[in-house]
Amino acid sequence: DIADLPPEARAEQLNLARLGIRSAAAAILGTGEKTAGYLFLRQHSGSREWSPEEEQFVLIAAGIFSNAVARRDDAIEREKLQAQLLIQEGDIYYDEGETLEKAGDHTTAIQKWQAAAGKFVVPAQMFEDPQITPEALFKAARALDRAGDTAKAETLLKQLKARFPDYRPPGM
């Protein structure tokens, strides 16, 4: 019964009452210190006592949802780390291409820039993140341009402008 909530839950009590909820069984969705939401069983028609089975159901369901959210968050973080790793690998290939070009080995430099573009294209096309994706698109276009594939570079720059119109590469 929401009338039995402690004084420190007065704001929640008022919100539940405003929604017409007279009684609720609830559990927090989340893991550790991160709260993803709440799971509620509610009753509008009046006060009631929730059975131990109903309370257990809410706790079990909340645990299932919390674990699913945690697995999703872990998968997103793993994808982000993989995208960042591909960009770092692409940076290495790109820099090797620059070094080879300065040393006069244009053919091998082109191969390095093509390899860099291949690394950058994966997060540019397969991962959606407001910081990582535009960086990968820009770097892929730059590497393709250095490798002499200006048509593909221009296509990627058009994608960059269309998808991330406010993106500005660092130092530009």
Coordinates of N, CA, C and O in Angstrom, one line a residue:
D1 N 0.9 -1.2 0.0 CA 0.0 0.0 0.0 C 0.9 1.2 0.0 O 1.8 1.3 0.8
I2 N 0.6 2.2 -0.9 CA 1.5 3.4 -1.0 C 1.4 4.2 0.2 O 2.3 5.0 0.5
A3 N 0.3 4.1 1.0 CA 0.2 4.9 2.2 C 1.2 4.5 3.3 O 1.5 5.2 4.2
D4 N 1.7 3.3 3.1 CA 2.7 2.7 4.1 C 4.2 3.1 3.7 O 5.1 2.7 4.4
L5 N 4.4 3.8 2.7 CA 5.7 4.2 2.3 C 6.3 5.1 3.4 O 5.6 5.9 4.0
P6 N 7.7 5.0 3.6 CA 8.3 5.9 4.6 C 8.3 7.3 4.2 O 8.2 7.7 3.0
P7 N 8.5 8.2 5.1 CA 8.5 9.7 4.8 C 9.5 10.1 3.8 O 9.2 11.0 3.0
E8 N 10.7 9.4 3.7 CA 11.6 9.8 2.7 C 11.2 9.4 1.2 O 11.8 9.8 0.3
A9 N 10.1 8.6 1.1 CA 9.6 8.3 -0.2 C 8.3 9.1 -0.5 O 7.5 8.7 -1.3
R10 N 8.2 10.2 0.1 CA 7.0 11.1 -0.1 C 6.8 11.5 -1.6 O 5.7 11.5 -2.1
A11 N 7.9 11.8 -2.3 CA 7.8 12.2 -3.7 C 7.2 11.0 -4.5 O 6.4 11.2 -5.4
E12 N 7.8 9.8 -4.3 CA 7.3 8.7 -5.0 C 5.8 8.4 -4.7 O 5.0 8.0 -5.5
Q13 N 5.5 8.5 -3.4 CA 4.1 8.3 -3.0 C 3.1 9.3 -3.7 O 2.1 8.8 -4.2
L14 N 3.5 10.5 -3.8 CA 2.7 11.5 -4.5 C 2.6 11.1 -6.0 O 1.5 11.3 -6.6
N15 N 3.7 10.7 -6.6 CA 3.7 10.3 -8.1 C 2.8 9.1 -8.3 O 2.0 9.1 -9.2
L16 N 2.9 8.1 -7.4 CA 2.0 6.9 -7.6 C 0.5 7.3 -7.4 O -0.3 6.9 -8.1
A17 N 0.3 8.1 -6.4 CA -1.1 8.6 -6.2 C -1.6 9.4 -7.3 O -2.8 9.2 -7.7
R18 N -0.8 10.2 -7.9 CA -1.2 11.0 -9.1 C -1.6 10.1 -10.3 O -2.5 10.3 -11.0
L19 N -1.0 8.9 -10.4 CA -1.2 7.9 -11.4 C -2.4 7.0 -11.0 O -2.8 6.1 -11.8
G20 N -3.0 7.2 -9.9 CA -4.1 6.4 -9.4 C -3.7 5.0 -8.9 O -4.5 4.1 -8.7
I21 N -2.4 4.9 -8.5 CA -2.0 3.6 -8.0 C -2.1 3.6 -6.5 O -1.7 4.5 -5.8
R22 N -2.8 2.6 -6.0 CA -3.1 2.5 -4.6 C -2.2 1.6 -3.8 O -1.9 1.7 -2.7
S23 N -1.7 0.6 -4.6 CA -0.8 -0.4 -4.0 C 0.2 -0.9 -5.1 O -0.2 -1.0 -6.3
A24 N 1.4 -1.2 -4.7 CA 2.4 -1.6 -5.7 C 3.4 -2.5 -5.1 O 3.8 -2.4 -3.9
A25 N 3.9 -3.4 -5.9 CA 5.1 -4.3 -5.5 C 6.1 -3.9 -6.6 O 5.8 -3.9 -7.8
A26 N 7.3 -3.6 -6.2 CA 8.3 -3.1 -7.1 C 9.7 -3.6 -6.8 O 10.0 -4.0 -5.7
A27 N 10.5 -3.6 -7.9 CA 11.9 -4.0 -7.7 C 12.7 -3.2 -8.7 O 12.3 -2.8 -9.8
I28 N 14.0 -2.9 -8.3 CA 14.9 -2.1 -9.1 C 15.5 -3.0 -10.2 O 15.9 -4.1 -9.9
L29 N 15.6 -2.5 -11.4 CA 16.3 -3.2 -12.5 C 17.6 -2.6 -12.6 O 17.8 -1.4 -12.8
G30 N 18.7 -3.4 -12.5 CA 20.0 -2.9 -12.6 C 21.0 -3.9 -11.9 O 20.6 -4.8 -11.3
T31 N 22.2 -3.6 -12.2 CA 23.3 -4.4 -11.6 C 24.3 -3.4 -10.9 O 24.6 -2.3 -11.4
G32 N 24.8 -3.8 -9.7 CA 25.7 -3.0 -9.0 C 25.1 -1.7 -8.7 O 24.0 -1.6 -8.1
E33 N 25.8 -0.6 -9.1 CA 25.4 0.8 -8.8 C 24.6 1.4 -9.9 O 24.1 2.5 -9.8
K34 N 24.4 0.6 -11.0 CA 23.7 1.2 -12.2 C 22.2 0.7 -12.2 O 21.9 -0.4 -12.2
T35 N 21.3 1.7 -12.1 CA 19.9 1.5 -12.2 C 19.4 1.7 -13.6 O 19.6 2.7 -14.2
A36 N 18.7 0.6 -14.1 CA 18.2 0.7 -15.5 C 16.7 1.0 -15.5 O 16.2 1.4 -16.5
G37 N 16.0 0.8 -14.4 CA 14.6 1.1 -14.3 C 14.0 0.4 -13.1 O 14.7 -0.1 -12.2
Y38 N 12.7 0.2 -13.2 CA 11.9 -0.4 -12.1 C 10.9 -1.4 -12.7 O 10.4 -1.1 -13.8
L39 N 10.6 -2.4 -12.0 CA 9.5 -3.4 -12.4 C 8.4 -3.2 -11.4 O 8.7 -3.4 -10.2
F40 N 7.2 -3.0 -11.8 CA 6.1 -2.7 -10.9 C 5.0 -3.7 -11.2 O 4.6 -4.0 -12.4
L41 N 4.4 -4.2 -10.1 CA 3.0 -4.8 -10.1 C 2.2 -3.7 -9.4 O 2.6 -3.2 -8.4
R42 N 1.1 -3.3 -10.0 CA 0.3 -2.2 -9.4 C -1.1 -2.6 -9.3 O -1.6 -3.4 -10.1
Q43 N -1.8 -1.9 -8.4 CA -3.2 -2.1 -8.3 C -3.8 -0.7 -8.1 O -3.4 0.1 -7.2
H44 N -4.8 -0.4 -8.9 CA -5.5 0.9 -8.9 C -6.8 0.9 -8.0 O -7.2 1.9 -7.5
S45 N -7.4 -0.3 -7.9 CA -8.7 -0.3 -7.3 C -8.7 -0.2 -5.8 O -9.8 0.0 -5.2
G46 N -7.6 -0.4 -5.1 CA -7.6 -0.3 -3.7 C -6.3 -0.9 -3.1 O -5.4 -1.4 -3.8
S47 N -6.3 -0.9 -1.8 CA -5.1 -1.5 -1.1 C -5.2 -3.0 -1.2 O -6.2 -3.6 -1.3
R48 N -4.0 -3.6 -1.0 CA -3.9 -5.0 -1.0 C -2.6 -5.5 -0.4 O -1.6 -4.7 -0.4
E49 N -2.6 -6.7 0.0 CA -1.3 -7.3 0.5 C -0.8 -8.2 -0.7 O -1.6 -8.9 -1.2
W50 N 0.4 -8.0 -1.0 CA 1.0 -8.8 -2.0 C 1.5 -10.1 -1.4 O 2.2 -10.1 -0.4
S51 N 1.2 -11.2 -2.0 CA 1.6 -12.5 -1.5 C 3.1 -12.7 -1.6 O 3.7 -12.1 -2.5
P52 N 3.7 -13.6 -0.8 CA 5.1 -13.9 -1.0 C 5.5 -14.4 -2.4 O 6.5 -14.0 -2.9
E53 N 4.6 -15.1 -3.0 CA 4.8 -15.6 -4.4 C 4.8 -14.5 -5.4 O 5.7 -14.4 -6.3
E54 N 3.9 -13.5 -5.2 CA 3.9 -12.3 -6.1 C 5.2 -11.5 -5.9 O 5.8 -11.0 -6.9
E55 N 5.6 -11.3 -4.7 CA 6.8 -10.6 -4.4 C 8.0 -11.3 -5.0 O 8.9 -10.7 -5.5
Q56 N 8.1 -12.6 -4.8 CA 9.2 -13.4 -5.4 C 9.2 -13.3 -6.9 O 10.2 -13.2 -7.5
F57 N 8.0 -13.3 -7.5 CA 7.9 -13.2 -9.0 C 8.5 -11.9 -9.4 O 9.3 -11.8 -10.4
V58 N 8.2 -10.8 -8.7 CA 8.7 -9.5 -9.1 C 10.3 -9.5 -9.0 O 11.0 -9.0 -9.9
L59 N 10.8 -10.1 -7.9 CA 12.3 -10.1 -7.7 C 12.9 -11.0 -8.8 O 14.0 -10.6 -9.3
I60 N 12.3 -12.1 -9.1 CA 12.9 -13.0 -10.1 C 12.9 -12.3 -11.5 O 13.9 -12.3 -12.3
A61 N 11.7 -11.8 -11.9 CA 11.6 -11.1 -13.2 C 12.6 -9.9 -13.2 O 13.2 -9.7 -14.3
A62 N 12.7 -9.2 -12.2 CA 13.7 -8.1 -12.2 C 15.1 -8.6 -12.4 O 15.9 -7.9 -13.1
G63 N 15.4 -9.7 -11.7 CA 16.7 -10.3 -11.9 C 17.0 -10.7 -13.4 O 18.1 -10.4 -13.9
I64 N 16.0 -11.3 -14.0 CA 16.1 -11.7 -15.4 C 16.3 -10.4 -16.3 O 17.2 -10.4 -17.1
F65 N 15.5 -9.4 -16.1 CA 15.6 -8.2 -16.9 C 17.0 -7.5 -16.6 O 17.6 -7.0 -17.5
S66 N 17.4 -7.5 -15.4 CA 18.7 -6.8 -15.0 C 19.8 -7.5 -15.7 O 20.7 -6.9 -16.2
N67 N 19.8 -8.8 -15.7 CA 20.9 -9.6 -16.4 C 20.9 -9.4 -17.9 O 21.9 -9.2 -18.5
A68 N 19.7 -9.3 -18.5 CA 19.6 -9.0 -19.9 C 20.2 -7.6 -20.2 O 20.9 -7.5 -21.2
V69 N 19.8 -6.6 -19.4 CA 20.4 -5.3 -19.6 C 21.9 -5.3 -19.5 O 22.6 -4.7 -20.2
A70 N 22.4 -6.0 -18.5 CA 23.8 -6.0 -18.2 C 24.5 -6.7 -19.4 O 25.6 -6.2 -19.9
R71 N 24.0 -7.8 -19.9 CA 24.6 -8.5 -21.1 C 24.6 -7.5 -22.3 O 25.5 -7.5 -23.1
R72 N 23.5 -6.8 -22.5 CA 23.4 -5.9 -23.6 C 24.5 -4.8 -23.5 O 25.2 -4.5 -24.4
D73 N 24.6 -4.2 -22.3 CA 25.6 -3.2 -22.0 C 27.0 -3.7 -22.2 O 27.8 -3.0 -22.8
D74 N 27.2 -4.9 -21.8 CA 28.6 -5.5 -22.0 C 28.9 -5.7 -23.5 O 30.0 -5.5 -23.9
A75 N 27.9 -6.2 -24.2 CA 28.1 -6.4 -25.7 C 28.3 -5.0 -26.4 O 29.2 -5.0 -27.2
I76 N 27.6 -4.0 -26.0 CA 27.9 -2.7 -26.6 C 29.3 -2.2 -26.3 O 30.0 -1.7 -27.1
E77 N 29.7 -2.4 -25.0 CA 31.0 -1.9 -24.6 C 32.1 -2.7 -25.4 O 33.1 -2.2 -25.8
R78 N 31.9 -4.0 -25.5 CA 32.8 -4.9 -26.2 C 32.9 -4.4 -27.7 O 34.0 -4.3 -28.3
E79 N 31.8 -4.1 -28.3 CA 31.8 -3.6 -29.7 C 32.5 -2.3 -29.8 O 33.3 -2.1 -30.8
K80 N 32.3 -1.5 -28.9 CA 33.0 -0.2 -28.9 C 34.5 -0.3 -28.8 O 35.3 0.3 -29.5
L81 N 35.0 -1.2 -27.9 CA 36.4 -1.5 -27.7 C 37.0 -2.1 -29.0 O 38.1 -1.7 -29.4
Q82 N 36.2 -3.0 -29.6 CA 36.7 -3.6 -30.9 C 36.8 -2.5 -32.0 O 37.8 -2.5 -32.7
A83 N 35.9 -1.6 -32.0 CA 35.9 -0.5 -33.0 C 37.1 0.4 -32.7 O 37.8 0.8 -33.7
Q84 N 37.4 0.7 -31.5 CA 38.5 1.5 -31.1 C 39.8 0.8 -31.5 O 40.8 1.5 -32.0
L85 N 39.9 -0.5 -31.3 CA 41.1 -1.2 -31.6 C 41.3 -1.2 -33.1 O 42.4 -1.0 -33.6
L86 N 40.3 -1.4 -33.9 CA 40.4 -1.3 -35.4 C 40.9 0.1 -35.8 O 41.7 0.1 -36.7
I87 N 40.4 1.1 -35.2 CA 40.8 2.5 -35.6 C 42.3 2.6 -35.2 O 43.1 3.2 -36.0
Q88 N 42.7 2.1 -34.1 CA 44.2 2.2 -33.7 C 45.0 1.4 -34.7 O 46.1 1.9 -35.1
E89 N 44.6 0.2 -35.1 CA 45.3 -0.6 -36.1 C 45.4 0.2 -37.4 O 46.4 0.2 -38.0
G90 N 44.3 0.8 -37.8 CA 44.3 1.6 -39.0 C 45.2 2.8 -38.9 O 45.9 3.1 -39.9
D91 N 45.3 3.4 -37.7 CA 46.3 4.5 -37.5 C 47.7 4.1 -37.8 O 48.5 4.8 -38.3
I92 N 48.0 2.9 -37.3 CA 49.3 2.3 -37.4 C 49.6 2.1 -38.9 O 50.7 2.5 -39.4
Y93 N 48.7 1.5 -39.6 CA 48.9 1.3 -41.1 C 49.1 2.6 -41.8 O 49.9 2.8 -42.7
Y94 N 48.2 3.6 -41.4 CA 48.3 4.9 -42.1 C 49.6 5.5 -41.9 O 50.3 6.0 -42.8
D95 N 50.1 5.5 -40.6 CA 51.4 6.1 -40.3 C 52.6 5.4 -41.0 O 53.5 6.0 -41.5
E96 N 52.4 4.1 -41.1 CA 53.5 3.3 -41.9 C 53.5 3.7 -43.3 O 54.5 3.8 -43.9
G97 N 52.3 4.0 -43.9 CA 52.2 4.4 -45.3 C 52.9 5.8 -45.4 O 53.6 6.0 -46.4
E98 N 52.7 6.7 -44.5 CA 53.3 8.0 -44.6 C 54.8 7.8 -44.5 O 55.6 8.5 -45.2
T99 N 55.3 7.0 -43.6 CA 56.8 6.8 -43.5 C 57.3 6.2 -44.7 O 58.4 6.6 -45.2
L100 N 56.7 5.2 -45.3 CA 57.1 4.6 -46.6 C 57.1 5.6 -47.7 O 58.0 5.6 -48.5
E101 N 56.1 6.4 -47.8 CA 56.0 7.4 -48.8 C 57.2 8.4 -48.7 O 57.8 8.7 -49.7
K102 N 57.5 8.8 -47.5 CA 58.7 9.7 -47.3 C 60.0 9.1 -47.7 O 60.9 9.7 -48.1
A103 N 60.0 7.7 -47.5 CA 61.3 7.0 -47.9 C 61.3 6.7 -49.3 O 62.3 6.1 -49.8
G104 N 60.3 7.0 -50.1 CA 60.3 6.8 -51.5 C 59.7 5.5 -52.0 O 59.7 5.2 -53.2
D105 N 59.1 4.7 -51.1 CA 58.4 3.5 -51.5 C 56.9 3.7 -51.6 O 56.1 3.3 -50.8
H106 N 56.6 4.3 -52.7 CA 55.2 4.6 -53.0 C 54.3 3.4 -53.1 O 53.1 3.4 -52.6
T107 N 54.7 2.4 -53.7 CA 53.9 1.2 -53.9 C 53.5 0.5 -52.6 O 52.3 0.2 -52.4
T108 N 54.5 0.4 -51.7 CA 54.2 -0.2 -50.4 C 53.3 0.7 -49.5 O 52.5 0.3 -48.8
A109 N 53.6 2.0 -49.7 CA 52.8 3.0 -49.0 C 51.3 2.9 -49.4 O 50.4 2.9 -48.5
I110 N 51.0 2.7 -50.6 CA 49.6 2.6 -51.1 C 49.0 1.3 -50.4 O 47.9 1.4 -50.0
Q111 N 49.8 0.3 -50.4 CA 49.3 -0.9 -49.7 C 48.9 -0.7 -48.3 O 47.9 -1.2 -47.7
K112 N 49.8 0.1 -47.6 CA 49.5 0.4 -46.2 C 48.3 1.2 -46.0 O 47.5 1.0 -45.1
W113 N 48.1 2.2 -46.9 CA 46.9 3.1 -46.8 C 45.7 2.3 -47.1 O 44.6 2.5 -46.5
Q114 N 45.7 1.4 -48.1 CA 44.6 0.5 -48.3 C 44.3 -0.4 -47.1 O 43.1 -0.6 -46.8
A115 N 45.3 -0.9 -46.5 CA 45.1 -1.7 -45.3 C 44.5 -0.8 -44.2 O 43.6 -1.3 -43.5
A116 N 44.9 0.4 -44.0 CA 44.4 1.3 -43.1 C 42.9 1.6 -43.3 O 42.0 1.5 -42.4
A117 N 42.6 1.8 -44.6 CA 41.2 2.1 -45.0 C 40.3 0.9 -44.6 O 39.2 1.0 -44.1
G118 N 40.8 -0.3 -44.9 CA 40.1 -1.5 -44.5 C 39.8 -1.6 -43.0 O 38.7 -2.1 -42.6
K119 N 40.7 -1.2 -42.2 CA 40.5 -1.2 -40.8 C 39.5 -0.1 -40.4 O 38.6 -0.4 -39.5
F120 N 39.6 1.0 -41.0 CA 38.7 2.1 -40.6 C 37.2 1.9 -41.1 O 36.3 2.3 -40.4
V121 N 37.1 1.2 -42.2 CA 35.8 1.0 -42.8 C 34.9 0.1 -41.9 O 33.7 0.4 -41.8
V122 N 35.5 -0.8 -41.2 CA 34.6 -1.7 -40.4 C 33.9 -0.9 -39.3 O 32.6 -1.0 -39.3
P123 N 34.5 -0.2 -38.5 CA 33.7 0.6 -37.5 C 32.9 1.7 -38.2 O 31.8 2.1 -37.6
A124 N 33.3 2.2 -39.3 CA 32.6 3.3 -40.0 C 31.2 2.7 -40.5 O 30.2 3.5 -40.5
Q125 N 31.2 1.5 -40.9 CA 30.0 0.9 -41.5 C 29.2 0.0 -40.6 O 28.0 -0.2 -40.8
M126 N 29.9 -0.6 -39.6 CA 29.2 -1.6 -38.8 C 29.0 -1.2 -37.4 O 28.4 -2.0 -36.6
F127 N 29.3 0.0 -37.0 CA 29.2 0.4 -35.6 C 28.6 1.8 -35.6 O 29.1 2.6 -36.3
E128 N 27.7 2.0 -34.7 CA 27.0 3.3 -34.7 C 27.3 3.9 -33.3 O 26.8 3.5 -32.3
D129 N 28.2 5.0 -33.3 CA 28.6 5.7 -32.1 C 28.8 7.1 -32.5 O 29.5 7.4 -33.5
P130 N 28.4 8.1 -31.8 CA 28.5 9.5 -32.2 C 29.9 10.0 -32.2 O 30.2 11.0 -32.9
Q131 N 30.9 9.4 -31.6 CA 32.3 9.8 -31.6 C 33.1 8.9 -32.6 O 33.9 9.3 -33.4
I132 N 32.9 7.6 -32.4 CA 33.7 6.6 -33.1 C 33.4 6.5 -34.6 O 34.3 6.5 -35.5
T133 N 32.1 6.5 -34.9 CA 31.7 6.3 -36.3 C 32.2 7.4 -37.2 O 32.8 7.2 -38.3
P134 N 32.0 8.7 -36.9 CA 32.5 9.8 -37.8 C 34.0 9.8 -37.9 O 34.5 10.1 -39.0
E135 N 34.7 9.5 -36.8 CA 36.1 9.5 -36.8 C 36.6 8.4 -37.8 O 37.5 8.6 -38.7
A136 N 36.0 7.2 -37.7 CA 36.3 6.1 -38.6 C 36.0 6.4 -40.1 O 36.8 6.1 -41.0
L137 N 34.9 7.1 -40.3 CA 34.5 7.5 -41.7 C 35.5 8.5 -42.3 O 36.0 8.3 -43.4
F138 N 35.9 9.5 -41.5 CA 36.9 10.4 -41.9 C 38.2 9.8 -42.2 O 38.8 10.1 -43.2
K139 N 38.7 9.0 -41.3 CA 40.0 8.3 -41.5 C 40.0 7.4 -42.7 O 41.0 7.3 -43.4
A140 N 38.9 6.7 -42.9 CA 38.8 5.8 -44.0 C 38.9 6.6 -45.3 O 39.6 6.2 -46.3
A141 N 38.1 7.7 -45.4 CA 38.2 8.5 -46.6 C 39.6 9.1 -46.8 O 40.1 9.1 -47.9
R142 N 40.2 9.5 -45.7 CA 41.6 10.1 -45.9 C 42.6 9.0 -46.4 O 43.4 9.3 -47.2
A143 N 42.5 7.8 -45.8 CA 43.4 6.7 -46.2 C 43.1 6.3 -47.7 O 44.0 6.1 -48.5
L144 N 41.8 6.3 -48.1 CA 41.5 5.9 -49.5 C 42.0 7.0 -50.4 O 42.5 6.7 -51.5
D145 N 41.9 8.2 -50.0 CA 42.4 9.3 -50.8 C 43.9 9.2 -51.0 O 44.4 9.4 -52.1
R146 N 44.6 8.9 -49.9 CA 46.1 8.8 -50.0 C 46.5 7.6 -50.9 O 47.5 7.6 -51.6
A147 N 45.6 6.5 -50.9 CA 45.8 5.3 -51.7 C 45.5 5.6 -53.2 O 45.7 4.7 -54.0
G148 N 44.9 6.7 -53.5 CA 44.5 7.1 -54.9 C 43.1 6.7 -55.2 O 42.7 6.9 -56.4
D149 N 42.3 6.3 -54.3 CA 40.9 5.9 -54.6 C 40.0 7.1 -54.2 O 39.2 7.0 -53.2
T150 N 40.1 8.2 -54.9 CA 39.3 9.4 -54.6 C 37.8 9.2 -54.7 O 37.1 9.8 -53.9
A151 N 37.3 8.3 -55.6 CA 35.9 8.2 -55.7 C 35.3 7.6 -54.5 O 34.3 8.0 -53.9
K152 N 35.9 6.5 -53.9 CA 35.5 5.9 -52.7 C 35.6 6.9 -51.5 O 34.8 6.9 -50.6
A153 N 36.7 7.6 -51.5 CA 36.9 8.6 -50.5 C 35.8 9.7 -50.5 O 35.3 10.0 -49.4
E154 N 35.5 10.1 -51.6 CA 34.4 11.1 -51.7 C 33.0 10.5 -51.3 O 32.3 11.2 -50.6
T155 N 32.8 9.3 -51.6 CA 31.6 8.6 -51.2 C 31.5 8.6 -49.6 O 30.4 8.9 -49.1
L156 N 32.6 8.2 -49.0 CA 32.6 8.2 -47.5 C 32.5 9.6 -46.9 O 31.8 9.7 -45.9
L157 N 33.1 10.6 -47.5 CA 32.9 11.9 -47.0 C 31.5 12.4 -47.1 O 31.0 13.1 -46.3
K158 N 30.8 12.0 -48.2 CA 29.4 12.4 -48.4 C 28.6 11.7 -47.3 O 27.7 12.3 -46.7
Q159 N 28.9 10.4 -47.0 CA 28.2 9.7 -45.9 C 28.5 10.4 -44.6 O 27.5 10.6 -43.8
L160 N 29.7 10.9 -44.4 CA 30.1 11.6 -43.1 C 29.2 12.8 -43.0 O 28.7 13.1 -41.9
K161 N 29.2 13.6 -44.0 CA 28.4 14.9 -44.0 C 26.9 14.6 -43.7 O 26.3 15.4 -43.0
A162 N 26.4 13.6 -44.4 CA 25.0 13.3 -44.3 C 24.6 12.7 -42.9 O 23.6 13.1 -42.3
R163 N 25.4 11.9 -42.3 CA 25.1 11.2 -41.1 C 25.6 12.0 -39.8 O 25.0 12.0 -38.8
F164 N 26.7 12.8 -40.0 CA 27.3 13.5 -38.9 C 27.6 15.0 -39.4 O 28.8 15.3 -39.5
P165 N 26.6 15.8 -39.7 CA 26.9 17.1 -40.3 C 27.7 18.0 -39.4 O 28.4 18.9 -39.9
D166 N 27.8 17.8 -38.1 CA 28.5 18.7 -37.2 C 29.9 18.2 -36.9 O 30.7 18.8 -36.1
Y167 N 30.3 17.0 -37.5 CA 31.6 16.5 -37.2 C 32.7 17.3 -37.7 O 32.7 17.8 -38.9
R168 N 33.7 17.6 -36.9 CA 34.9 18.3 -37.3 C 36.1 17.5 -36.9 O 36.3 17.2 -35.7
P169 N 37.0 17.0 -37.8 CA 38.1 16.2 -37.5 C 39.1 17.0 -36.5 O 39.2 18.2 -36.6
P170 N 39.7 16.3 -35.6 CA 40.6 17.0 -34.7 C 41.7 17.7 -35.5 O 42.2 17.2 -36.5
G171 N 42.0 18.9 -35.1 CA 43.1 19.7 -35.8 C 42.6 20.4 -37.0 O 43.4 21.0 -37.7
M172 N 41.3 20.4 -37.3 CA 40.9 21.0 -38.6 C 39.8 22.1 -38.3 O 39.1 22.1 -37.3

